[in-house]
Amino acid sequence: MATTTLEHDVEVSEAKPSAVKYVYFFGGGKADGNGKMKDELGGKGAGLAEMTNAALPVPPGFTIQTEACREYMRRGSVSGEVDRQMEEALARLEKLQDQQLGIGSNPLLVSVRSGAKFSMPGMMDTILNLGLNDESVEALARRSNNPRFAYDSYRRLIQMFGNVVMDIGKSAFDEVFEGKKKQKKAKLDTDLDAAALKEVIAEYKKVVKKHAKRDFPQDPHQQLIMARDAVFRSWQNDRAKHYRRINNISDDLGTAVNVQAMVFGNLGETSGTGVGFTRNPATGAKEFYGEFLLNAQGEDVVSGVRTPVHILELEKIMPQVYNQLREITSRLEQHYRDMQDFEFTIQDGKLYMLQTRNGKRTGLAAVKVAIQMVEEGLISKEEAIFRVEPNQLYDFLVPRLDEKSVKVEVLATGLPASPGAAVGQIVFTADEAVEKAGHGAKKNPVILVRAETTPEDIHGMEVAAGILTSRGGMTSHAAVVTRGMGKCCVAGAGDIEVNEKGREMRVKGQTFKSGDWVSLDGTTGRVIKGKLSTMPPKADDPELMKLMGWAEPFRTLKVRANADIPRDAIQARAFGAEGIGLCRTEHMFFGEEKIPHMRAMILADNEKDRRAALKKLLPMQRNDFIGVFRAMDGFPVTIRTLDPPLHEFLPRREDLMVDIATFSTLDAKQKKALIAKYRDYGAKAAGDLKKLLPALLSRVEQLHEFNPMLGHRGCRLGITYPEITEMQARAIFEAAVAVAKDGVKVFPEVMIPLVATLKEMANQAAIVNRVAEEVFKEKERKVDYLVGTMIELPRAALVADEIAKEAQFFSFGTNDLTQTTFGFSRDDVNKVLPTYIAEGILKQDPFAVLDRDGVGQLVRMATERGRKTRPNLKVGICGEHGGEPSSVEFCHQVGLNYVSCSPFRVLTARLAAAQAAAGDKLKGEAGRTK
Ligand code: ADP
Ligand code: MG
Ligand code: MG
């Protein structure tokens, strides 16, 4: 397909003029495009077109659409037709402005701005003041009668152009600039005068020459073409790719390029630039919200070079501008029927709008704003359901700091940039964050502390528990990105002095180093010394309940929780779980009083000893089940029989060998420690160890497997050691009967893991059914129950119609089903996954998002086949995927009865299931708020 497109393009560009409209003009009160054309114009371009059509004050310009970027990606350059249409649009702009790009006494200057369909904050860069060169800068100085402004603009251009287009590191320019500030004893960038800035320009040019081996280009048209192509290239940079990966944005979209006449916020004290939101994006409160800086340009507000001023201050400084801004932004909000995030610039007291878009917000804000907008009559309740991303509900579940138990020392208060609490050890760089945070079982909470974050920090931000910055506002990179991630962030804590090179931070006369503990409260902005504990949140927020109340009637898929112990079951029920979809019994055996019996059971090499050990386990297991059944009174509870390879409960072979080899050299104290280590295996005195250790080693060697994931586990355990299934079934039914006698409504569902054949299922079901009858007879009481299976092997999916003859329900264990379908080991997949995703071989981690094409097909097929045999077959899913919105949507589409997920994902799954069902009914497009 790629070839045909390519041929087509070549043919078109060489023959008659292309039918493709690459360039869309906006200005003079009218735009070629409009707000709906995000696919072509990107979000920014569509917004500029829409605002222009609404007669708002927008500097004129044109948008080169995303097709040109896709073309650039395919062939490495744009076609002549793009150049032609661009020159045409530029000529039109020059005419409208009565100026020429970079030429004459009143030169036209433009910005070159990237803008994709979905906003990618800070991922791609913008170039301002393009068109300036050694000549036009003098013209600008004369014309504005403000040489300082002209040189400031020029040095900014060289800096941005050098960085974005010529790939020169920002630090090379920063060094020059900071050096000049030091030399001139200037505190702020605005303290440098025209003469100093001229020196900066001269030095910047040297930096360009040195790093790029060429001069800064003086020809304005050449600047424009180079800048445009650099924006196209930036679509493929690592930061952009990474951002797209985290946010599930397709790599194929491409970005548009906006070329727009400059307006200047750096003309002096009657000029400025700012950003804002029509409502508070952290809390959702209906208040005008934002920040601005006088005598500043572009990114100054968000980059943290100076600390910005609250937008309400603008009312005092320039009341007319303030009122106009309020009027315009409320109009935009009404028009888009959503909270807007906007950019503006004031040039000599005149207001210009530079951007508007639906604002990113926290989950708390998303719910609040959705409800407000329904009450204001702006949107319907059905629309409101889609205004919240299911994953965002997690924000309601973020922990708070427990401040009662300890003395709290507040080190500093910054901005409450992203809510929740985070407690962790300080790290100062993104790489250090990745290194110290670890993964899997060895995860450590780290707090990434930076003066300010940049897109280069994204990998560190992803693994950190929380982010703390000393500079930047509520719209800084750190704030915006963490809100998107649902991660706690305190930004702009100005009292903290961060020394990234020296790896320390100083505040209140104290010094903190890498590894020291701090606690962050992202809801109030406080930075607290030391390691506080956190408290679980409450999920009964009245506004959340209200929104869920609107969503729930649509939902047809049931939501259950995966919970092994009564405490988790109670928690899950509070979040609205309608049963347990997976209760893993092996977790019950790790308790202190149980593990010795469990180990005795495993070590037994004959049935008699095994039965003796199992007998001790039975009452403990029964008690666990009683607790879970009680917590889920009225709802079904699915209990899985023992699943993992047995050696997970035993010491490692290597450890045993070392202990045996070194035993004779140990002193008394060391021997004592060794006895303690093996107490669970029956060691009481040093003498015991002599016999015990070799016996243990030999059993461990017997149990050793080359590939335990595919080994002696699942129903294979219950088939080789039927007495294990027997004991577990007995514990389940004795518990069920016991609670039923107390009036608890109990519905046990016994689930056999890792079944591949009908006979395996039949074998285990026979044991369960026999034990059930025995227990019911003994206790003179019956309960309703089901025996079913997990579908987690491709073979099981293939012969699902057979298996359904014996299985009364299916539950897709999509973790194992993904492992076995792909042949990926989940624990090892990270060696290949990053490359696979970077290369586009896989779009997503299939262990996070259900692979619809492959694994999903098995799910669909097994459901259909199973129901052919047993029309009322209950089917659910109990992998990690059960709480992931897109996978939940798929489960709804396939017609499953329920999804089951971890307790903290229950709310998310409920909303995702409701959205999936409402989407069927409303044919509405799910609104992306992130
Ligand atoms: P981003 O997507 O990173 O926000 P933008 O393209 O919006 O990048 O631009 C970066 C900054 O430059 C913003 O503050 C924006 O308002 C400002 N800016 C962009 N174009 C112009 C222009 N023509 N005149 C004045 N300021 C501009
Ligand atoms: Mg930017
Ligand atoms: Mg912007």
PDB file of C-alpha atoms and ligand atoms in Angstrom, residues 44 113 343 355 357, ligand 3:
ATOM      1  CA  LYS A  44      -3.768  24.195  17.410  1.00  0.00           C
ATOM      2  CA  ARG A 113       4.462  26.225  15.574  1.00  0.00           C
ATOM      3  CA  GLU A 343      -2.692  31.348  25.425  1.00  0.00           C
ATOM      4  CA  GLN A 355      -4.336  29.198  21.248  1.00  0.00           C
ATOM      5  CA  ARG A 357      -8.108  23.911  23.426  1.00  0.00           C
TER       6      ARG A 357
HETATM    7 MG    MG B   3       0.816  26.446  23.122  1.00  0.00          MG
END
